[in-house]
Coordinates of C-alpha atoms in Angstrom, one line a residue:
Chain A
M1 CA 4.5 21.7 14.2
A2 CA 1.4 19.6 13.5
S3 CA 1.1 16.6 15.8
D4 CA -0.8 14.6 13.2
D5 CA 0.4 13.1 9.9
A6 CA 0.3 16.5 8.2
G7 CA -1.3 17.6 5.0
G8 CA -4.1 20.0 5.7
G9 CA -3.4 19.6 9.5
P10 CA -5.5 17.8 12.1
K11 CA -8.0 20.7 12.4
G12 CA -8.9 20.5 8.7
L13 CA -9.5 16.8 9.0
A14 CA -11.6 17.1 12.2
A15 CA -13.7 19.8 10.5
F16 CA -14.2 17.6 7.5
L17 CA -15.2 14.6 9.5
A18 CA -17.5 16.6 11.7
L19 CA -19.2 18.1 8.7
T20 CA -19.6 14.7 7.0
V21 CA -21.0 13.1 10.1
I22 CA -23.7 15.9 10.3
V23 CA -24.5 15.3 6.6
L24 CA -24.7 11.5 7.5
V25 CA -27.1 12.1 10.3
F26 CA -29.4 14.1 8.0
A27 CA -29.0 11.6 5.2
V28 CA -30.0 8.7 7.6
A29 CA -33.0 10.8 8.9
T30 CA -34.1 11.6 5.3
A31 CA -33.8 7.9 4.4
T32 CA -36.0 7.1 7.4
A33 CA -38.5 9.8 6.6
I34 CA -39.2 9.0 3.0
G35 CA -40.8 6.0 1.3
D36 CA -44.2 4.9 0.2
Y37 CA -45.5 6.4 3.4
N38 CA -43.8 9.8 4.1
I39 CA -43.1 10.8 7.7
G40 CA -41.8 14.3 8.8
L41 CA -38.2 14.7 9.8
G42 CA -39.2 16.0 13.2
T43 CA -41.2 12.9 13.9
V44 CA -38.2 10.7 12.9
F45 CA -36.0 12.5 15.4
L46 CA -38.6 12.3 18.2
S47 CA -39.2 8.7 17.5
V48 CA -35.5 7.9 17.9
T49 CA -35.2 9.9 21.1
N50 CA -38.4 8.2 22.4
E51 CA -36.9 4.8 21.7
L52 CA -33.7 5.8 23.5
G53 CA -35.8 6.9 26.4
L54 CA -34.8 10.6 26.1
T55 CA -38.3 11.9 25.3
G56 CA -41.8 10.8 25.7
A57 CA -43.6 12.4 22.7
E58 CA -46.8 11.1 21.2
I59 CA -46.2 9.3 18.0
A60 CA -48.7 7.0 16.1
P61 CA -47.6 3.4 16.7
I62 CA -47.7 2.7 13.0
E63 CA -45.2 5.5 12.4
Q64 CA -43.0 4.4 15.3
S65 CA -43.0 0.9 14.0
V66 CA -42.1 1.9 10.4
I67 CA -39.4 4.2 11.6
W68 CA -37.8 2.0 14.1
N69 CA -38.4 -1.5 12.8
L70 CA -38.1 -1.0 9.0
R71 CA -36.4 2.1 7.9
L72 CA -33.9 3.1 10.5
S73 CA -32.2 -0.3 10.6
R74 CA -32.1 -0.3 6.9
A75 CA -30.5 3.2 6.7
L76 CA -27.9 2.3 9.3
V77 CA -27.0 -1.0 7.6
A78 CA -26.6 1.0 4.4
A79 CA -24.3 3.5 6.2
L80 CA -22.2 0.7 7.6
A81 CA -22.0 -1.2 4.3
G82 CA -20.9 2.0 2.6
A83 CA -18.3 2.6 5.2
G84 CA -17.0 -0.9 5.1
L85 CA -16.8 -1.2 1.3
A86 CA -15.0 2.2 1.1
L87 CA -12.6 1.1 3.8
C88 CA -11.8 -2.2 1.9
G89 CA -11.3 -0.2 -1.3
A90 CA -8.7 2.2 0.4
I91 CA -6.9 -0.8 1.9
L92 CA -6.7 -2.8 -1.3
Q93 CA -5.7 0.2 -3.4
A94 CA -2.8 0.8 -1.0
L95 CA -1.7 -2.9 -0.7
L96 CA -2.0 -3.7 -4.3
R97 CA -0.7 -0.3 -5.4
N98 CA -3.4 -0.2 -8.0
A99 CA -5.8 2.7 -8.4
L100 CA -8.5 0.4 -9.8
A101 CA -8.5 -2.1 -6.9
E102 CA -11.8 -2.5 -5.1
P103 CA -13.3 -4.9 -2.6
F104 CA -14.3 -7.4 -5.2
V105 CA -10.8 -7.7 -6.8
L106 CA -10.1 -10.6 -4.6
G107 CA -12.9 -12.6 -6.1
V108 CA -14.9 -12.3 -2.9
S109 CA -18.2 -11.2 -4.5
A110 CA -18.0 -13.9 -7.1
G111 CA -17.5 -16.5 -4.4
A112 CA -20.4 -15.1 -2.4
S113 CA -22.7 -15.3 -5.4
T114 CA -21.8 -18.9 -6.0
G115 CA -22.6 -19.6 -2.3
A116 CA -25.9 -17.7 -2.5
V117 CA -26.9 -19.5 -5.7
C118 CA -26.1 -22.9 -4.1
V119 CA -28.7 -22.0 -1.5
I120 CA -31.3 -20.3 -3.8
V121 CA -31.2 -22.8 -6.7
L122 CA -29.8 -26.0 -5.3
G123 CA -31.7 -25.6 -2.0
I124 CA -28.7 -26.4 0.2
G125 CA -30.0 -25.5 3.6
A126 CA -33.2 -23.4 3.9
G127 CA -34.3 -20.0 5.1
S128 CA -32.8 -16.5 5.0
L129 CA -30.0 -17.3 7.5
S130 CA -28.6 -20.1 5.3
L131 CA -28.5 -17.7 2.4
S132 CA -26.2 -15.4 4.3
L133 CA -24.1 -18.3 5.5
G134 CA -23.9 -19.8 2.0
A135 CA -22.7 -16.4 0.7
F136 CA -20.3 -16.0 3.5
A137 CA -18.8 -19.5 2.9
G138 CA -18.5 -18.9 -0.8
A139 CA -16.8 -15.5 -0.2
F140 CA -14.2 -17.1 2.0
A141 CA -13.7 -20.1 -0.4
A142 CA -12.8 -17.5 -3.1
F143 CA -10.5 -15.7 -0.8
A144 CA -8.7 -18.9 0.3
L145 CA -8.3 -19.7 -3.4
V146 CA -6.7 -16.3 -4.1
A147 CA -4.5 -16.5 -1.1
L148 CA -3.4 -20.0 -2.2
L149 CA -2.8 -18.9 -5.8
S150 CA -0.7 -15.9 -4.7
N151 CA 1.5 -17.9 -2.3
G152 CA -0.2 -16.7 0.9
A153 CA -0.5 -13.2 -0.6
T154 CA 3.3 -12.7 -0.4
S155 CA 4.2 -12.7 -4.1
G156 CA 3.4 -9.2 -5.1
P157 CA 0.4 -7.0 -6.1
N158 CA 0.1 -8.1 -9.8
H159 CA 0.2 -11.7 -8.9
T160 CA -2.6 -11.2 -6.3
I161 CA -4.8 -9.3 -8.9
L162 CA -4.3 -12.0 -11.5
A163 CA -5.2 -14.6 -8.9
G164 CA -8.3 -12.6 -8.0
V165 CA -9.3 -12.3 -11.7
A166 CA -8.9 -16.1 -12.1
A167 CA -11.0 -16.8 -8.9
S168 CA -13.7 -14.4 -10.1
Q169 CA -13.9 -16.1 -13.5
L170 CA -14.1 -19.5 -11.9
F171 CA -16.8 -18.6 -9.4
N172 CA -18.8 -16.6 -12.0
A173 CA -18.7 -19.6 -14.3
L174 CA -19.9 -21.9 -11.5
T175 CA -22.7 -19.5 -10.7
S176 CA -23.8 -19.4 -14.4
Y177 CA -23.5 -23.2 -14.7
I178 CA -25.7 -23.8 -11.7
V179 CA -28.3 -21.2 -12.7
T180 CA -28.6 -22.5 -16.3
T181 CA -28.6 -26.2 -15.5
S182 CA -30.7 -26.2 -12.4
G183 CA -32.6 -23.0 -12.0
N184 CA -36.1 -21.9 -13.2
A185 CA -37.0 -18.3 -14.4
Q186 CA -38.1 -17.2 -10.9
Q187 CA -34.9 -18.4 -9.3
A188 CA -32.8 -16.7 -12.0
R189 CA -34.6 -13.4 -11.2
D190 CA -34.1 -13.9 -7.5
V191 CA -30.4 -14.5 -8.1
M192 CA -30.1 -11.5 -10.4
F193 CA -31.8 -9.2 -7.8
W194 CA -29.6 -10.6 -5.0
L195 CA -26.4 -10.1 -7.1
L196 CA -27.2 -6.4 -7.7
G197 CA -27.7 -5.8 -4.1
S198 CA -30.7 -4.8 -1.9
F199 CA -31.2 -3.4 1.6
G200 CA -34.7 -4.7 1.7
G201 CA -35.3 -7.0 4.6
V202 CA -32.3 -6.0 6.8
R203 CA -33.2 -5.7 10.5
W204 CA -31.5 -4.9 13.8
P205 CA -29.6 -8.2 14.2
D206 CA -28.0 -7.5 10.8
F207 CA -27.0 -4.0 12.0
Q208 CA -25.5 -5.4 15.3
L209 CA -23.4 -8.0 13.5
L210 CA -22.2 -5.5 10.8
L211 CA -21.5 -2.8 13.4
A212 CA -19.2 -5.2 15.3
V213 CA -17.4 -6.3 12.1
V214 CA -17.0 -2.8 10.9
I215 CA -15.6 -1.5 14.2
V216 CA -13.1 -4.3 14.6
S217 CA -12.0 -4.0 11.0
F218 CA -11.7 -0.2 11.3
A219 CA -9.6 -0.5 14.4
V220 CA -7.2 -3.0 12.8
C221 CA -6.8 -0.8 9.7
I222 CA -6.1 2.3 11.7
W223 CA -3.6 0.3 13.8
M224 CA -1.8 -0.5 10.5
G225 CA -2.5 2.8 8.9
R226 CA 1.1 4.1 9.0
A227 CA 2.4 0.8 7.6
L228 CA 0.0 1.2 4.7
D229 CA 1.7 4.6 4.0
A230 CA 5.0 2.8 3.7
F231 CA 3.6 0.7 0.8
A232 CA 3.6 3.8 -1.4
F233 CA 7.0 2.9 -2.9
G234 CA 6.4 -0.9 -3.0
D235 CA 6.8 -3.9 -0.8
E236 CA 10.6 -3.8 -0.5
D237 CA 10.6 -0.2 0.4
A238 CA 8.0 -0.9 3.1
A239 CA 10.2 -3.7 4.4
A240 CA 13.2 -1.4 4.5
L241 CA 11.2 0.9 6.7
G242 CA 10.7 -1.9 9.2
V243 CA 7.2 -3.1 8.1
P244 CA 6.7 -6.9 8.4
V245 CA 5.3 -6.9 4.8
G246 CA 4.0 -10.5 4.6
R247 CA 2.2 -10.3 7.9
V248 CA 0.6 -6.9 7.3
R249 CA -0.5 -8.1 3.9
L250 CA -2.1 -11.3 5.1
I251 CA -3.9 -9.6 8.1
L252 CA -5.3 -6.8 6.0
F253 CA -6.4 -9.1 3.1
G254 CA -8.1 -11.2 5.8
V255 CA -9.9 -8.1 7.2
T256 CA -11.1 -6.9 3.8
A257 CA -12.3 -10.4 3.0
L258 CA -14.2 -10.7 6.3
L259 CA -15.7 -7.3 5.8
T260 CA -16.7 -7.8 2.2
A261 CA -18.0 -11.3 2.8
T262 CA -20.2 -10.0 5.7
I263 CA -21.6 -7.1 3.6
V264 CA -22.1 -9.2 0.5
S265 CA -23.9 -12.0 2.4
M266 CA -26.2 -9.4 4.0
V267 CA -27.0 -7.0 1.1
G268 CA -25.6 -8.5 -2.1
A269 CA -22.7 -7.4 -4.2
I270 CA -22.9 -3.7 -4.4
G271 CA -20.2 -2.5 -6.8
F272 CA -18.2 0.7 -7.2
V273 CA -18.5 2.2 -3.7
G274 CA -15.2 0.7 -2.8
L275 CA -13.6 2.1 -6.0
V276 CA -15.2 5.6 -6.1
V277 CA -15.1 6.7 -2.4
P278 CA -11.4 6.3 -1.6
H279 CA -10.5 8.3 -4.7
A280 CA -12.9 11.1 -3.8
A281 CA -11.7 11.1 -0.2
R282 CA -8.1 11.3 -1.3
Y283 CA -8.8 14.5 -3.1
V284 CA -10.0 16.1 0.1
V285 CA -7.7 14.7 2.9
G286 CA -4.6 13.5 0.9
P287 CA -3.1 10.0 0.6
L288 CA -1.9 9.4 4.2
H289 CA -4.0 6.6 5.7
L290 CA -4.5 7.8 9.3
R291 CA -6.5 10.6 7.6
L292 CA -7.8 8.7 4.6
L293 CA -9.4 5.8 6.4
P294 CA -11.7 7.7 8.7
A295 CA -12.6 10.0 5.8
C296 CA -13.4 7.0 3.6
A297 CA -15.6 5.5 6.3
V298 CA -17.8 8.6 6.7
V299 CA -17.9 9.5 3.0
G300 CA -18.7 5.9 2.1
A301 CA -21.6 5.8 4.6
V302 CA -23.1 9.1 3.2
F303 CA -22.7 7.8 -0.4
M304 CA -24.5 4.6 0.3
V305 CA -27.4 6.1 2.3
I306 CA -28.0 8.6 -0.5
A307 CA -27.7 5.9 -3.1
D308 CA -30.4 3.9 -1.1
I309 CA -32.7 7.0 -1.0
V310 CA -32.2 7.4 -4.8
S311 CA -32.9 3.7 -5.4
R312 CA -36.2 4.1 -3.6
V313 CA -37.5 7.3 -5.2
V314 CA -36.2 7.2 -8.7
A315 CA -38.8 4.8 -10.0
T316 CA -42.4 5.1 -8.6
Q317 CA -43.8 2.1 -6.8
Q318 CA -40.7 0.0 -7.0
T319 CA -37.1 -0.2 -5.7
V320 CA -34.2 -0.1 -8.2
P321 CA -31.4 -2.5 -7.1
I322 CA -28.9 -0.5 -5.2
G323 CA -26.0 -1.8 -7.3
V324 CA -27.6 -0.2 -10.3
V325 CA -27.6 3.2 -8.6
T326 CA -24.0 3.0 -7.4
A327 CA -22.8 1.8 -10.8
L328 CA -24.6 4.6 -12.6
V329 CA -22.7 7.0 -10.4
G330 CA -19.6 4.9 -10.3
V331 CA -19.0 4.3 -14.0
P332 CA -18.6 7.9 -15.0
F333 CA -16.2 8.3 -12.1
F334 CA -14.3 5.2 -13.1
A335 CA -14.0 6.8 -16.6
I336 CA -12.5 9.9 -15.1
I337 CA -9.9 7.9 -13.1
L338 CA -9.0 6.0 -16.3
Y339 CA -8.6 9.3 -18.2
R340 CA -6.5 10.9 -15.5
A341 CA -4.3 7.8 -15.0
R342 CA -3.4 7.6 -18.8
P343 CA 0.3 7.7 -19.6
Q344 CA 1.5 11.3 -19.7
S345 CA 3.6 11.0 -22.9
Chain B
M1 CA 29.1 0.4 12.7
S2 CA 30.8 -2.5 11.0
V3 CA 29.1 -4.9 8.5
V4 CA 30.5 -8.4 8.3
A5 CA 29.1 -11.0 5.9
E6 CA 30.2 -14.7 6.2
S7 CA 29.9 -17.1 3.3
L8 CA 26.5 -15.9 2.1
E9 CA 24.7 -18.2 -0.3
W10 CA 21.5 -17.3 -2.1
G11 CA 19.7 -18.4 -5.2
V12 CA 16.5 -18.8 -7.1
R13 CA 15.3 -22.4 -7.4
R14 CA 18.5 -24.3 -8.3
K15 CA 20.3 -21.3 -9.8
P16 CA 22.8 -19.8 -7.4
I17 CA 22.9 -16.0 -7.6
V18 CA 25.2 -15.2 -4.7
R19 CA 28.0 -17.7 -4.0
D20 CA 30.0 -17.9 -0.8
V21 CA 30.4 -14.2 -0.4
S22 CA 32.3 -13.0 2.7
L23 CA 33.3 -9.4 3.2
S24 CA 33.6 -6.8 5.9
V25 CA 33.1 -3.1 6.0
A26 CA 34.8 -1.0 8.7
P27 CA 32.8 1.7 10.6
G28 CA 32.6 4.9 8.6
E29 CA 33.9 3.2 5.4
T30 CA 32.3 3.6 2.0
L31 CA 32.4 0.3 0.1
G32 CA 31.7 0.1 -3.6
L33 CA 30.1 -3.0 -5.1
I34 CA 30.8 -3.4 -8.8
G35 CA 30.4 -6.1 -11.4
P36 CA 28.8 -6.7 -14.7
N37 CA 25.0 -7.1 -15.2
G38 CA 23.7 -10.2 -13.4
S39 CA 26.7 -10.6 -11.2
G40 CA 24.6 -10.4 -8.1
K41 CA 25.2 -6.9 -6.9
S42 CA 21.6 -6.1 -6.1
S43 CA 20.9 -9.5 -4.5
L44 CA 24.0 -9.2 -2.3
L45 CA 23.0 -5.7 -1.2
R46 CA 19.6 -7.0 -0.2
L47 CA 21.1 -9.9 1.7
L48 CA 23.4 -7.4 3.6
A49 CA 20.4 -5.1 4.4
G50 CA 18.3 -8.1 5.6
L51 CA 15.7 -7.7 2.9
K52 CA 16.4 -11.2 1.7
R53 CA 17.2 -14.2 3.8
P54 CA 20.4 -16.1 2.9
Q55 CA 20.1 -19.8 2.3
S56 CA 23.3 -20.2 4.3
G57 CA 25.8 -17.9 5.9
G58 CA 24.9 -14.8 7.8
V59 CA 25.4 -11.0 8.2
R60 CA 26.5 -9.3 11.4
I61 CA 26.0 -5.6 11.8
N62 CA 28.1 -4.2 14.7
G63 CA 28.6 -7.8 15.9
Q64 CA 24.9 -8.6 16.0
D65 CA 23.4 -11.3 13.7
I66 CA 20.7 -9.5 11.7
A67 CA 18.6 -12.7 11.4
Q68 CA 18.0 -12.4 15.2
V69 CA 16.8 -8.8 15.0
S70 CA 13.2 -7.8 14.2
R71 CA 12.5 -5.9 11.0
K72 CA 11.6 -2.7 12.9
A73 CA 14.7 -2.8 15.1
L74 CA 16.9 -3.4 12.1
S75 CA 15.4 -0.5 10.2
R76 CA 16.4 1.8 13.1
Q77 CA 20.0 1.1 12.3
V78 CA 20.0 0.2 8.6
A79 CA 18.6 2.2 5.7
F80 CA 18.2 1.0 2.2
V81 CA 17.8 3.2 -0.9
Q82 CA 16.4 1.4 -4.0
Q83 CA 17.2 2.5 -7.5
S84 CA 14.6 4.9 -8.8
A85 CA 11.6 3.7 -6.7
A86 CA 8.4 5.2 -8.0
T87 CA 4.9 5.7 -6.8
D88 CA 1.5 6.8 -8.2
T89 CA 0.6 8.3 -4.8
N90 CA 0.2 12.0 -4.8
I91 CA 2.4 12.6 -1.8
T92 CA 4.5 15.6 -0.8
V93 CA 8.3 15.6 -0.4
H94 CA 7.9 16.3 3.3
D95 CA 5.5 13.3 3.8
V96 CA 7.9 11.0 1.9
V97 CA 10.8 12.0 4.2
R98 CA 8.5 11.6 7.3
L99 CA 8.1 8.0 6.3
G100 CA 11.7 7.6 7.3
R101 CA 10.7 8.1 11.0
M102 CA 8.4 5.1 10.9
P103 CA 10.9 2.7 12.5
H104 CA 11.2 5.0 15.5
R105 CA 7.4 5.5 16.1
S106 CA 4.8 3.1 17.5
A107 CA 1.6 2.6 15.5
L108 CA -0.3 5.6 16.8
A109 CA 2.4 7.7 18.5
G110 CA 2.4 11.4 17.9
W111 CA 5.0 13.4 16.0
S112 CA 7.9 14.3 18.4
E113 CA 10.5 17.0 18.2
T114 CA 13.2 14.4 17.6
D115 CA 11.2 13.3 14.6
E116 CA 10.8 16.8 13.3
A117 CA 14.5 17.5 13.8
A118 CA 15.6 14.4 12.0
V119 CA 13.3 15.2 9.0
A120 CA 14.5 18.9 8.9
S121 CA 18.1 17.9 9.0
A122 CA 17.7 15.2 6.3
L123 CA 15.9 17.7 4.0
M124 CA 18.6 20.2 4.6
R125 CA 21.3 17.7 3.9
V126 CA 20.0 17.0 0.4
D127 CA 19.1 20.6 -0.1
M128 CA 15.4 20.1 -0.5
T129 CA 14.1 22.1 2.5
S130 CA 12.6 24.8 0.3
R131 CA 10.8 22.1 -1.8
R132 CA 9.2 20.2 1.1
A133 CA 5.7 21.1 0.1
Q134 CA 6.1 20.0 -3.5
P135 CA 4.2 17.0 -4.8
W136 CA 6.4 13.9 -5.5
Q137 CA 5.1 13.7 -9.1
T138 CA 6.5 17.1 -10.0
L139 CA 10.1 16.3 -9.1
S140 CA 12.8 15.5 -11.6
G141 CA 14.8 12.2 -11.4
G142 CA 17.7 13.7 -9.5
E143 CA 15.3 15.4 -7.0
R144 CA 13.5 12.1 -6.4
Q145 CA 16.7 10.3 -5.7
R146 CA 17.7 13.1 -3.3
V147 CA 14.4 12.8 -1.5
H148 CA 14.8 9.0 -1.2
I149 CA 18.2 9.6 0.3
A150 CA 16.7 12.2 2.7
R151 CA 14.1 9.6 3.8
A152 CA 16.9 7.1 4.5
L153 CA 18.7 9.8 6.5
A154 CA 15.6 10.6 8.5
Q155 CA 15.8 7.0 9.7
T156 CA 19.0 8.2 11.4
P157 CA 20.7 4.9 10.4
Q158 CA 24.3 4.0 11.2
V159 CA 24.6 1.9 8.0
M160 CA 23.2 2.8 4.6
F161 CA 22.9 0.5 1.5
L162 CA 22.4 2.1 -1.9
D163 CA 21.5 0.2 -5.0
E164 CA 22.8 2.2 -8.0
P165 CA 21.6 5.5 -6.6
T166 CA 23.0 7.4 -9.6
N167 CA 21.2 5.5 -12.3
H168 CA 19.4 7.7 -14.8
L169 CA 21.0 10.9 -13.4
D170 CA 23.1 13.4 -15.3
I171 CA 26.8 13.5 -14.4
H172 CA 26.4 16.6 -12.1
H173 CA 23.8 14.9 -10.0
Q174 CA 25.8 11.6 -10.0
I175 CA 28.8 13.3 -8.5
E176 CA 26.6 15.4 -6.1
I177 CA 24.9 12.3 -4.7
L178 CA 28.0 10.3 -4.3
R179 CA 29.9 13.1 -2.7
M180 CA 27.0 13.6 -0.3
V181 CA 27.0 9.9 0.7
R182 CA 30.8 9.8 1.1
D183 CA 30.7 12.8 3.4
L184 CA 28.0 11.3 5.6
D185 CA 29.3 10.1 8.9
L186 CA 28.1 6.6 8.5
T187 CA 29.0 3.2 7.0
S188 CA 27.8 2.8 3.5
V189 CA 27.8 0.1 0.8
I190 CA 27.0 1.3 -2.7
A191 CA 26.3 -0.8 -5.8
L192 CA 27.6 1.2 -8.8
H193 CA 28.0 0.7 -12.5
D194 CA 30.3 3.6 -13.3
L195 CA 33.8 2.4 -12.5
N196 CA 35.4 5.8 -12.5
L197 CA 32.8 7.1 -10.0
A198 CA 33.5 4.0 -7.9
A199 CA 37.2 4.8 -8.0
M200 CA 36.6 8.5 -7.1
F201 CA 34.2 8.0 -4.1
C202 CA 34.8 4.6 -2.6
D203 CA 37.4 3.7 0.1
R204 CA 37.4 0.1 -1.0
I205 CA 35.8 -1.8 -3.8
V206 CA 34.4 -5.4 -4.0
V207 CA 34.2 -6.8 -7.5
L208 CA 31.6 -9.5 -8.1
E209 CA 31.7 -12.0 -10.9
A210 CA 28.9 -14.6 -11.3
G211 CA 27.9 -14.1 -7.7
A212 CA 31.3 -14.6 -6.2
V213 CA 33.8 -12.1 -4.9
R214 CA 36.5 -11.7 -7.6
A215 CA 38.6 -9.0 -6.0
C216 CA 38.5 -6.8 -3.0
G217 CA 40.7 -3.8 -2.0
T218 CA 41.4 -0.1 -2.6
P219 CA 40.5 1.2 -6.0
T220 CA 44.2 1.1 -7.1
E221 CA 44.5 -2.5 -6.0
V222 CA 41.3 -3.7 -7.7
L223 CA 40.9 -1.7 -10.9
T224 CA 43.6 -3.2 -13.0
Q225 CA 43.8 -3.7 -16.8
T226 CA 43.7 -7.4 -16.3
L227 CA 40.7 -7.4 -14.1
L228 CA 38.8 -5.0 -16.4
R229 CA 39.5 -7.3 -19.3
D230 CA 38.6 -10.6 -17.5
V231 CA 35.5 -9.4 -15.6
F232 CA 34.1 -6.6 -17.6
R233 CA 35.4 -7.7 -21.0
V234 CA 36.7 -4.3 -21.9
S235 CA 40.1 -3.1 -23.0
A236 CA 41.1 -0.1 -20.9
Q237 CA 44.0 2.0 -19.9
V238 CA 44.3 2.6 -16.1
S239 CA 46.2 5.7 -15.2
A240 CA 47.0 7.3 -11.9
S241 CA 45.1 10.6 -11.2
E242 CA 46.5 13.4 -9.0
D243 CA 45.4 11.3 -6.1
A244 CA 47.5 8.1 -6.0
D245 CA 44.6 6.0 -4.6
R246 CA 42.1 7.1 -7.2
P247 CA 42.9 5.5 -10.6
H248 CA 41.3 6.8 -13.7
I249 CA 40.0 4.4 -16.4
R250 CA 40.0 5.2 -20.1
Y251 CA 38.2 2.7 -22.3
R252 CA 39.6 1.7 -25.7
V253 CA 37.7 0.5 -28.7
E254 CA 39.6 -2.0 -30.8

């Protein structure tokens, strides 16, 4: 008998994960190779092995610098952001028992926007670090409000979703208020660009921070993966199976808020990845979370890296905001989910 | 395992739902919980199963106060079957029943032979072994209820609480499920609406009225014309069936 939480068996899952990781490596390499200044894939790989001290090939310093300092960090942050958002989506869809739940359902992105706008428009603090901190603070303020409105997240899925909608509306209104009363045209454009998401300007320290947050969050989620399965038939059913429902809920909401806030404060509010990827992954590996969560992480990473490539090549000489690309793919998918989820009668 | 409740009180805001309920269930006994809508059957069942915390009073299962036991430890002894629990998840019968092993496994533990044996025997018990690979969404109401019971059995509990397990089922499946539960070698408490089924399958019956115990005893002791009129507001004739302990109720329309 299978030693894993069945479905297609552990071998099927391992093969799928291995395949997706290979695709991910090539996607990251491609993302590093292409741009205004194209570099060969072979050079990219050699440059990385050089930097890791494995090879000593001759590479032009300019290429080495572009690959290592600009593009590779960007591609890896994109991969981590995709993995993190997909993970959040899978967790929230399970906890809220709602197929349309996604990382921003808890009002986190709206809160982050307000925080960012306070920095950009009102000039609270200065410099790029304070922008991230502002976004992070706003994200957690929104999360705290949602947790408060839904009685510490113990009062059931619909209550939490309603609280999230209320918090989103409130923070979006605050953002609009600040922009219209205090901002000028240039600031409004900055805010707009930031809200739609961008990987421009991310560097190695961002990668290191995000890597740590993603690894910790992923470990917590896997640890609670079986408990998430028990939520399939509702909170009470999970409790009857021995799951400490209130505690699991609060910890996992906290993890998703931390992960989303970190990503949003780094690269803006990138929509639809968290919604689309868990559904796609479920088609392949089934609904059990010990299989679903790793699959979501790798598929989310691939999706985001490819979206980043598309955002850079679709329009000549400029970068389309990443949120535009993910939404253009995400909205048709969303429509399919809605169509499939319609009442059967 | 015995279940003993002592002066349980529970309510929402200032409205009492369960008032001063004390009862005891002997090991191996099947206890029926009956009462009109809103009499507190479901709430009492959840208090007994430890899913709700009483405002005062307590429940002891096999002599142990359940408030002192962790959720996980409790779920190794006590299973709870909700009425018609649903899901949108596209999960197979086998995986639903496997969920029943959760209380016995640590977070990342592998799947043991004991786990597999418990799941196989639970599936066999409800006659769903051949349907184990079938998706949940394609099952009929009766099959879903049987799978829920199989999941509860996979917990290998010593006490089982069932909240109107026969709701929405046709009469054949109602009788099938209750016979199965009665024949299980464990203590069970079942909330039921159908009084004749309660009389047929329960060793003893507790009648709830407005959250308090109105009567308690064997079906013959409890199901009297007077009680049916006072509690359920129906006029009925109660006649003895072939089995002296299993009265039969015929309702009358005036």
